[in-house]
mmCIF file of C-alpha atoms and ligand atoms in Angstrom:
data_model
loop_
_atom_site.group_PDB
_atom_site.id
_atom_site.type_symbol
_atom_site.label_atom_id
_atom_site.label_comp_id
_atom_site.label_asym_id
_atom_site.label_seq_id
_atom_site.Cartn_x
_atom_site.Cartn_y
_atom_site.Cartn_z
ATOM 1 C CA MET A 1 68.251 165.527 89.648
ATOM 2 C CA SER A 2 69.528 166.113 93.204
ATOM 3 C CA LEU A 3 70.633 169.610 94.245
ATOM 4 C CA GLU A 4 74.207 168.318 94.492
ATOM 5 C CA ALA A 5 74.052 167.021 90.909
ATOM 6 C CA GLU A 6 72.532 170.295 89.667
ATOM 7 C CA ILE A 7 75.340 172.212 91.346
ATOM 8 C CA ARG A 8 78.002 170.020 89.762
ATOM 9 C CA VAL A 9 76.499 170.520 86.293
ATOM 10 C CA LEU A 10 76.104 174.294 86.772
ATOM 11 C CA LYS A 11 79.652 174.622 88.071
ATOM 12 C CA GLU A 12 80.939 173.251 84.786
ATOM 13 C CA GLU A 13 78.539 175.304 82.670
ATOM 14 C CA ARG A 14 79.526 178.507 84.454
ATOM 15 C CA ARG A 15 83.217 177.593 84.664
ATOM 16 C CA ALA A 16 82.957 178.168 88.397
ATOM 17 C CA VAL A 17 84.892 177.106 91.475
ATOM 18 C CA LEU A 18 83.041 176.631 94.767
ATOM 19 C CA LEU A 19 84.900 177.578 97.944
ATOM 20 C CA ALA A 20 83.444 176.715 101.355
ATOM 21 C CA HIS A 21 84.495 177.692 104.857
ATOM 22 C CA ASN A 22 84.900 175.076 107.595
ATOM 23 C CA TYR A 23 81.742 176.394 109.330
ATOM 24 C CA GLN A 24 79.451 175.834 106.354
ATOM 25 C CA ARG A 25 76.636 173.293 106.466
ATOM 26 C CA PRO A 26 77.973 169.729 105.930
ATOM 27 C CA GLU A 27 76.145 169.284 102.622
ATOM 28 C CA VAL A 28 77.602 172.542 101.291
ATOM 29 C CA GLN A 29 81.119 171.500 102.346
ATOM 30 C CA ASP A 30 80.631 168.159 100.607
ATOM 31 C CA VAL A 31 79.851 169.699 97.218
ATOM 32 C CA ALA A 32 82.638 172.326 97.387
ATOM 33 C CA ASP A 33 85.893 172.176 95.414
ATOM 34 C CA TYR A 34 87.894 173.515 98.352
ATOM 35 C CA VAL A 35 87.059 173.681 102.073
ATOM 36 C CA GLY A 36 89.224 175.520 104.563
ATOM 37 C CA ASP A 37 90.003 178.513 106.755
ATOM 38 C CA SER A 38 90.143 182.191 105.788
ATOM 39 C CA LEU A 39 93.781 182.169 104.719
ATOM 40 C CA TYR A 40 93.554 178.993 102.670
ATOM 41 C CA LEU A 41 90.400 180.170 100.909
ATOM 42 C CA SER A 42 91.903 183.626 100.246
ATOM 43 C CA ARG A 43 94.840 181.939 98.524
ATOM 44 C CA LYS A 44 92.533 179.655 96.534
ATOM 45 C CA ALA A 45 90.469 182.677 95.451
ATOM 46 C CA ARG A 46 93.588 184.649 94.522
ATOM 47 C CA GLU A 47 94.900 181.898 92.249
ATOM 48 C CA ALA A 48 91.501 180.835 90.829
ATOM 49 C CA ASP A 49 91.561 180.677 87.037
ATOM 50 C CA ARG A 50 87.872 179.857 86.636
ATOM 51 C CA GLU A 51 85.590 182.692 85.550
ATOM 52 C CA VAL A 52 83.307 182.537 88.570
ATOM 53 C CA ILE A 53 84.123 182.124 92.258
ATOM 54 C CA VAL A 54 81.153 181.067 94.395
ATOM 55 C CA PHE A 55 82.020 181.791 98.012
ATOM 56 C CA ALA A 56 80.091 179.712 100.514
ATOM 57 C CA GLY A 57 81.205 181.699 103.511
ATOM 58 C CA VAL A 58 80.500 185.228 104.695
ATOM 59 C CA ARG A 59 80.646 188.622 103.024
ATOM 60 C CA PHE A 60 84.138 189.662 104.133
ATOM 61 C CA MET A 61 85.520 186.446 102.635
ATOM 62 C CA ALA A 62 83.786 187.041 99.305
ATOM 63 C CA GLU A 63 84.960 190.682 99.296
ATOM 64 C CA THR A 64 88.506 189.483 99.943
ATOM 65 C CA ALA A 65 88.216 187.108 96.984
ATOM 66 C CA LYS A 66 87.038 189.956 94.738
ATOM 67 C CA ILE A 67 89.845 192.251 95.910
ATOM 68 C CA LEU A 68 92.528 189.605 95.367
ATOM 69 C CA ASN A 69 91.162 188.431 92.015
ATOM 70 C CA PRO A 70 89.222 191.405 90.598
ATOM 71 C CA THR A 71 88.649 190.105 87.079
ATOM 72 C CA ARG A 72 86.572 187.159 88.323
ATOM 73 C CA THR A 73 82.855 187.221 89.021
ATOM 74 C CA VAL A 74 82.532 186.599 92.769
ATOM 75 C CA LEU A 75 79.201 185.391 94.126
ATOM 76 C CA LEU A 76 77.911 185.186 97.694
ATOM 77 C CA PRO A 77 74.961 182.757 97.597
ATOM 78 C CA ASP A 78 73.025 184.576 100.350
ATOM 79 C CA PRO A 79 73.493 188.333 100.792
ATOM 80 C CA ARG A 80 72.535 188.077 104.486
ATOM 81 C CA ALA A 81 75.733 186.138 105.258
ATOM 82 C CA GLY A 82 77.535 188.885 107.166
ATOM 83 C CA CYS A 83 79.756 188.706 110.260
ATOM 84 C CA GLY A 84 78.997 190.133 113.696
ATOM 85 C CA LEU A 85 82.691 190.648 114.363
ATOM 86 C CA ALA A 86 83.309 192.519 111.090
ATOM 87 C CA ASP A 87 80.355 194.777 111.974
ATOM 88 C CA SER A 88 82.069 195.894 115.188
ATOM 89 C CA ILE A 89 84.208 198.547 113.471
ATOM 90 C CA THR A 90 83.620 200.989 110.614
ATOM 91 C CA ALA A 91 86.186 202.774 108.474
ATOM 92 C CA GLU A 92 85.202 206.071 110.111
ATOM 93 C CA GLN A 93 85.831 204.636 113.588
ATOM 94 C CA LEU A 94 89.184 203.297 112.456
ATOM 95 C CA ARG A 95 90.202 206.669 111.004
ATOM 96 C CA ALA A 96 89.388 208.318 114.348
ATOM 97 C CA TRP A 97 91.383 205.654 116.243
ATOM 98 C CA LYS A 98 94.367 206.172 113.936
ATOM 99 C CA ARG A 99 94.283 209.902 114.661
ATOM 100 C CA GLU A 100 94.644 209.084 118.383
ATOM 101 C CA HIS A 101 97.757 206.965 117.682
ATOM 102 C CA PRO A 102 99.740 208.600 114.882
ATOM 103 C CA GLY A 103 102.577 206.389 113.664
ATOM 104 C CA ALA A 104 101.034 203.130 114.861
ATOM 105 C CA VAL A 105 100.874 200.192 112.466
ATOM 106 C CA VAL A 106 97.309 199.024 111.808
ATOM 107 C CA VAL A 107 96.883 195.243 111.758
ATOM 108 C CA ALA A 108 93.364 194.332 110.614
ATOM 109 C CA TYR A 109 91.983 190.854 111.082
ATOM 110 C CA ILE A 110 90.540 189.578 107.817
ATOM 111 C CA ASN A 111 87.097 189.635 109.495
ATOM 112 C CA THR A 112 86.578 193.273 108.476
ATOM 113 C CA SER A 113 84.797 195.096 105.652
ATOM 114 C CA ALA A 114 86.705 196.154 102.542
ATOM 115 C CA ASP A 115 86.395 199.791 103.716
ATOM 116 C CA VAL A 116 88.187 198.948 106.953
ATOM 117 C CA LYS A 117 90.895 196.943 105.175
ATOM 118 C CA ALA A 118 91.503 199.980 102.981
ATOM 119 C CA GLU A 119 92.513 201.902 106.140
ATOM 120 C CA ALA A 120 94.867 199.141 107.372
ATOM 121 C CA ASP A 121 98.585 198.581 106.822
ATOM 122 C CA VAL A 122 98.408 194.807 106.834
ATOM 123 C CA CYS A 123 95.768 192.109 107.282
ATOM 124 C CA CYS A 124 96.041 188.854 109.188
ATOM 125 C CA THR A 125 93.982 185.756 109.854
ATOM 126 C CA SER A 126 93.851 183.494 112.886
ATOM 127 C CA SER A 127 96.539 181.299 111.323
ATOM 128 C CA ASN A 128 99.170 183.997 110.732
ATOM 129 C CA ALA A 129 98.390 186.769 113.273
ATOM 130 C CA LEU A 130 101.487 185.985 115.387
ATOM 131 C CA LYS A 131 103.758 185.991 112.346
ATOM 132 C CA ILE A 132 102.318 189.236 110.959
ATOM 133 C CA VAL A 133 102.710 191.058 114.282
ATOM 134 C CA GLU A 134 106.258 189.737 114.751
ATOM 135 C CA GLN A 135 107.167 191.271 111.383
ATOM 136 C CA VAL A 136 106.134 194.786 112.473
ATOM 137 C CA PRO A 137 109.293 196.805 113.273
ATOM 138 C CA PRO A 138 109.890 196.540 117.047
ATOM 139 C CA ASP A 139 109.854 200.300 117.654
ATOM 140 C CA ARG A 140 106.298 200.693 116.287
ATOM 141 C CA GLU A 141 103.098 200.517 118.297
ATOM 142 C CA ILE A 142 100.295 198.406 116.865
ATOM 143 C CA LEU A 143 96.551 198.960 116.554
ATOM 144 C CA PHE A 144 94.963 195.527 116.381
ATOM 145 C CA LEU A 145 91.339 195.181 115.319
ATOM 146 C CA PRO A 146 88.585 194.185 115.681
ATOM 147 C CA ASP A 147 88.811 191.006 117.818
ATOM 148 C CA MET A 148 90.019 191.734 121.352
ATOM 149 C CA PHE A 149 90.473 188.081 122.299
ATOM 150 C CA LEU A 150 92.682 187.271 119.328
ATOM 151 C CA GLY A 151 94.500 190.582 119.855
ATOM 152 C CA ASP A 152 95.072 189.860 123.524
ATOM 153 C CA PHE A 153 96.383 186.390 122.682
ATOM 154 C CA VAL A 154 98.843 187.897 120.194
ATOM 155 C CA ARG A 155 99.867 190.594 122.688
ATOM 156 C CA ARG A 156 100.647 188.007 125.373
ATOM 157 C CA ARG A 157 102.561 185.739 123.015
ATOM 158 C CA THR A 158 104.641 188.479 121.372
ATOM 159 C CA GLY A 159 105.019 190.920 124.273
ATOM 160 C CA ARG A 160 104.416 193.756 121.784
ATOM 161 C CA LYS A 161 102.782 197.081 122.583
ATOM 162 C CA ILE A 162 99.358 196.484 121.061
ATOM 163 C CA HIS A 163 96.229 198.617 121.433
ATOM 164 C CA LEU A 164 93.091 196.513 121.139
ATOM 165 C CA TRP A 165 89.804 197.393 119.523
ATOM 166 C CA VAL A 166 87.001 196.196 121.815
ATOM 167 C CA GLY A 167 85.182 193.935 119.394
ATOM 168 C CA ASP A 168 84.316 190.269 119.549
ATOM 169 C CA CYS A 169 82.618 187.484 117.662
ATOM 170 C CA PRO A 170 79.146 186.804 119.077
ATOM 171 C CA VAL A 171 79.614 183.080 118.535
ATOM 172 C CA HIS A 172 83.043 182.681 120.141
ATOM 173 C CA ALA A 173 82.521 185.249 122.890
ATOM 174 C CA ARG A 174 79.986 182.916 124.485
ATOM 175 C CA LEU A 175 82.654 180.243 125.003
ATOM 176 C CA ARG A 176 83.487 181.133 128.597
ATOM 177 C CA PRO A 177 86.086 179.929 131.132
ATOM 178 C CA GLU A 178 83.376 178.340 133.304
ATOM 179 C CA ALA A 179 82.373 176.037 130.419
ATOM 180 C CA LEU A 180 86.007 175.135 129.882
ATOM 181 C CA ARG A 181 86.527 174.272 133.552
ATOM 182 C CA GLN A 182 83.394 172.132 133.551
ATOM 183 C CA VAL A 183 84.314 170.243 130.391
ATOM 184 C CA ARG A 184 87.808 169.599 131.755
ATOM 185 C CA ALA A 185 86.269 168.087 134.905
ATOM 186 C CA GLU A 186 83.787 165.963 132.937
ATOM 187 C CA HIS A 187 86.281 164.766 130.286
ATOM 188 C CA PRO A 188 89.569 164.305 132.144
ATOM 189 C CA GLY A 189 92.582 163.808 129.892
ATOM 190 C CA ALA A 190 90.892 165.024 126.686
ATOM 191 C CA PRO A 191 92.937 167.798 125.046
ATOM 192 C CA VAL A 192 91.165 171.098 124.396
ATOM 193 C CA ILE A 193 91.789 172.867 121.091
ATOM 194 C CA ALA A 194 90.457 176.405 120.753
ATOM 195 C CA HIS A 195 90.046 179.140 118.170
ATOM 196 C CA PRO A 196 91.724 182.387 119.293
ATOM 197 C CA GLU A 197 88.438 184.314 119.013
ATOM 198 C CA CYS A 198 87.092 182.384 122.014
ATOM 199 C CA GLY A 199 85.716 184.421 124.877
ATOM 200 C CA CYS A 200 87.626 182.194 127.233
ATOM 201 C CA GLY A 201 90.601 184.026 125.678
ATOM 202 C CA THR A 202 91.871 186.435 128.273
ATOM 203 C CA GLN A 203 91.675 184.149 131.252
ATOM 204 C CA VAL A 204 91.930 180.733 129.725
ATOM 205 C CA LEU A 205 93.554 180.592 126.283
ATOM 206 C CA PRO A 206 96.977 180.161 127.944
ATOM 207 C CA ASP A 207 95.552 177.004 129.568
ATOM 208 C CA VAL A 208 94.043 175.268 126.557
ATOM 209 C CA ASP A 209 96.247 172.704 124.861
ATOM 210 C CA ARG A 210 96.368 174.330 121.414
ATOM 211 C CA VAL A 211 95.185 177.679 120.016
ATOM 212 C CA LEU A 212 94.598 177.193 116.285
ATOM 213 C CA SER A 213 92.847 178.540 113.196
ATOM 214 C CA THR A 214 90.017 176.380 111.902
ATOM 215 C CA ASP A 215 92.366 174.607 109.451
ATOM 216 C CA GLY A 216 94.908 174.161 112.253
ATOM 217 C CA MET A 217 92.167 172.506 114.288
ATOM 218 C CA VAL A 218 91.231 170.234 111.391
ATOM 219 C CA ARG A 219 94.882 169.181 110.972
ATOM 220 C CA PHE A 220 95.169 168.492 114.709
ATOM 221 C CA ALA A 221 91.976 166.413 114.511
ATOM 222 C CA GLU A 222 93.305 164.409 111.581
ATOM 223 C CA GLU A 223 96.585 163.555 113.274
ATOM 224 C CA THR A 224 95.582 162.995 116.892
ATOM 225 C CA ARG A 225 95.530 159.534 118.442
ATOM 226 C CA ASP A 226 93.608 160.778 121.507
ATOM 227 C CA PRO A 227 90.308 158.940 122.060
ATOM 228 C CA GLU A 228 88.548 162.273 122.664
ATOM 229 C CA VAL A 229 89.223 165.927 121.824
ATOM 230 C CA ILE A 230 87.292 168.980 123.090
ATOM 231 C CA VAL A 231 86.682 171.506 120.330
ATOM 232 C CA ALA A 232 86.172 175.165 121.247
ATOM 233 C CA THR A 233 84.815 176.851 118.134
ATOM 234 C CA GLU A 234 81.786 176.925 115.830
ATOM 235 C CA VAL A 235 80.302 173.441 115.524
ATOM 236 C CA GLY A 236 80.295 173.290 111.702
ATOM 237 C CA ILE A 237 83.926 172.238 111.871
ATOM 238 C CA LEU A 238 83.016 168.920 113.527
ATOM 239 C CA HIS A 239 81.832 167.530 110.182
ATOM 240 C CA ARG A 240 85.333 167.511 108.672
ATOM 241 C CA MET A 241 86.963 166.352 111.876
ATOM 242 C CA ARG A 242 84.673 163.349 112.288
ATOM 243 C CA ARG A 243 85.057 162.322 108.665
ATOM 244 C CA LEU A 244 88.840 162.651 108.692
ATOM 245 C CA ASN A 245 89.277 160.792 111.976
ATOM 246 C CA PRO A 246 86.394 158.468 112.834
ATOM 247 C CA GLY A 247 88.459 156.830 115.606
ATOM 248 C CA THR A 248 88.398 159.939 117.811
ATOM 249 C CA ARG A 249 85.367 161.449 119.553
ATOM 250 C CA PHE A 250 85.112 165.193 118.918
ATOM 251 C CA THR A 251 83.105 166.942 121.627
ATOM 252 C CA PRO A 252 82.135 170.594 121.212
ATOM 253 C CA LEU A 253 82.858 172.825 124.181
ATOM 254 C CA ASP A 254 79.437 174.351 123.480
ATOM 255 C CA ALA A 255 77.020 172.606 121.100
ATOM 256 C CA GLY A 256 75.153 175.916 120.768
ATOM 257 C CA ALA A 257 78.119 177.696 119.195
ATOM 258 C CA ILE A 258 76.460 178.100 115.797
ATOM 259 C CA CYS A 259 77.248 181.036 113.519
ATOM 260 C CA PRO A 260 73.920 182.219 112.083
ATOM 261 C CA TYR A 261 75.685 184.046 109.270
ATOM 262 C CA MET A 262 77.561 180.970 108.097
ATOM 263 C CA LYS A 263 74.360 178.942 108.183
ATOM 264 C CA GLU A 264 72.468 181.337 105.893
ATOM 265 C CA ILE A 265 73.733 179.457 102.858
ATOM 266 C CA ASP A 266 72.153 176.149 101.889
ATOM 267 C CA LEU A 267 72.373 173.981 98.793
ATOM 268 C CA ALA A 268 69.426 175.704 97.093
ATOM 269 C CA ASP A 269 71.191 179.075 97.543
ATOM 270 C CA VAL A 270 74.342 177.671 95.949
ATOM 271 C CA ARG A 271 72.338 176.241 93.046
ATOM 272 C CA ASP A 272 70.464 179.540 92.543
ATOM 273 C CA SER A 273 73.672 181.501 92.819
ATOM 274 C CA LEU A 274 75.179 179.522 89.952
ATOM 275 C CA ALA A 275 72.002 179.484 87.880
ATOM 276 C CA ARG A 276 71.325 183.248 88.164
ATOM 277 C CA LEU A 277 74.865 184.480 88.824
ATOM 278 C CA GLN A 278 73.755 186.045 92.103
ATOM 279 C CA HIS A 279 74.648 187.782 94.427
ATOM 280 C CA ARG A 280 77.572 189.556 92.816
ATOM 281 C CA ILE A 281 80.176 191.103 95.087
ATOM 282 C CA GLU A 282 81.550 194.438 93.935
ATOM 283 C CA VAL A 283 84.115 196.584 95.712
ATOM 284 C CA PRO A 284 84.707 200.192 94.550
ATOM 285 C CA ILE A 285 88.044 200.385 92.728
ATOM 286 C CA ASP A 286 89.673 202.949 95.035
ATOM 287 C CA VAL A 287 88.711 200.913 98.113
ATOM 288 C CA ALA A 288 89.825 197.650 96.508
ATOM 289 C CA ASP A 289 93.189 199.087 95.461
ATOM 290 C CA ARG A 290 93.987 200.221 99.009
ATOM 291 C CA ALA A 291 92.621 197.089 100.661
ATOM 292 C CA ARG A 292 94.641 194.936 98.247
ATOM 293 C CA LEU A 293 97.890 196.408 99.558
ATOM 294 C CA ALA A 294 97.070 195.245 103.088
ATOM 295 C CA LEU A 295 95.910 191.835 101.858
ATOM 296 C CA GLU A 296 98.894 191.277 99.565
ATOM 297 C CA ARG A 297 101.270 192.108 102.437
ATOM 298 C CA MET A 298 99.523 189.398 104.413
ATOM 299 C CA VAL A 299 99.680 186.835 101.611
ATOM 300 C CA ALA A 300 103.378 187.588 101.011
ATOM 301 C CA ALA A 301 104.359 187.343 104.714
HETATM 302 P P1 LIG B 401 89.486 180.945 110.391
HETATM 303 O O1 LIG B 401 90.289 181.823 109.512
HETATM 304 O O2 LIG B 401 90.308 180.327 111.499
HETATM 305 O O3 LIG B 401 88.755 179.911 109.596
HETATM 306 O O4 LIG B 401 88.397 181.823 111.154
HETATM 307 C C1 LIG B 401 87.382 182.506 110.469
HETATM 308 C C2 LIG B 401 86.285 182.892 111.344
HETATM 309 O O5 LIG B 401 85.372 183.599 110.957
HETATM 310 C C3 LIG B 401 86.292 182.425 112.696
HETATM 311 O O6 LIG B 401 85.127 182.813 113.343
HETATM 312 FE FE1 LIG B 402 81.999 186.231 112.076
HETATM 313 FE FE2 LIG B 402 81.995 184.923 114.381
HETATM 314 FE FE3 LIG B 402 80.588 183.977 112.370
HETATM 315 FE FE4 LIG B 402 83.284 183.864 112.301
HETATM 316 S S1 LIG B 402 81.923 182.781 113.710
HETATM 317 S S2 LIG B 402 81.934 184.502 110.628
HETATM 318 S S3 LIG B 402 83.793 185.785 113.359
HETATM 319 S S4 LIG B 402 80.241 185.928 113.434
#
């Protein structure tokens, strides 16, 4: 039996749902029940009525699933699937930062550990960061963490007083303005769509054609009639784009933009995860209860 067939059988036996992020390996995306961005997958996890949620993504996504749907068994197929951006701030560092800015509202990007979310007022993802910040009362300062490029983008768009944590994603930070200028010169007329974590952020995000979450980029790709589109994010997303719109050429801004954490999970890991019910994600109850408040505010916004 193929690995895909084994996974399908085990999913039924375990009464499991398989969620996969847009950056996952193509073969993992193809066997998943739902593929999408952080917000979409959080919602799918929250409403999941199957006993087991297998999260083909990274740890903060699986933790979010567990926090939002605590009675389910949540599995991360490879425990090494972390996130360099989430690692850029600890709960202790956030507590110290809050002490420097009493009264500020803490907006935590979903790419954070459960401990950090527990210290936040509200969470956001790349698809709703503008909306979440706009809902903060206008007289309040904001601490935005941990991605400085996304935070700077939101600050420019909203004009709000936002303090930025100096963190970045090692994959997106390498997408620099020089590469963007070069690709524009080599592919004249092709629109550039970019994820707001891109390191071209501060100087260049205002100049790209669209700044979008990964699902926003997939939707753009599906609908465009352009012969070519330049894609500034992790290359795993190209799989969905090319399948949904074979008439358009999707060119990565940087073919080396590969998230090593997202690529930890392969089909054998997913199969083993279902067969052995590994690796279970647990979040201490007190942490989960506080983090849930910030996540539920995000989901309700
Ligand atoms: P999205 O929520 O846009 O999918 O982004 C998640 C992520 O980790 C980007 O690096
Ligand atoms: Fe984290 Fe960056 Fe990988 Fe996204 S692409 S999971 S932010 S390391």
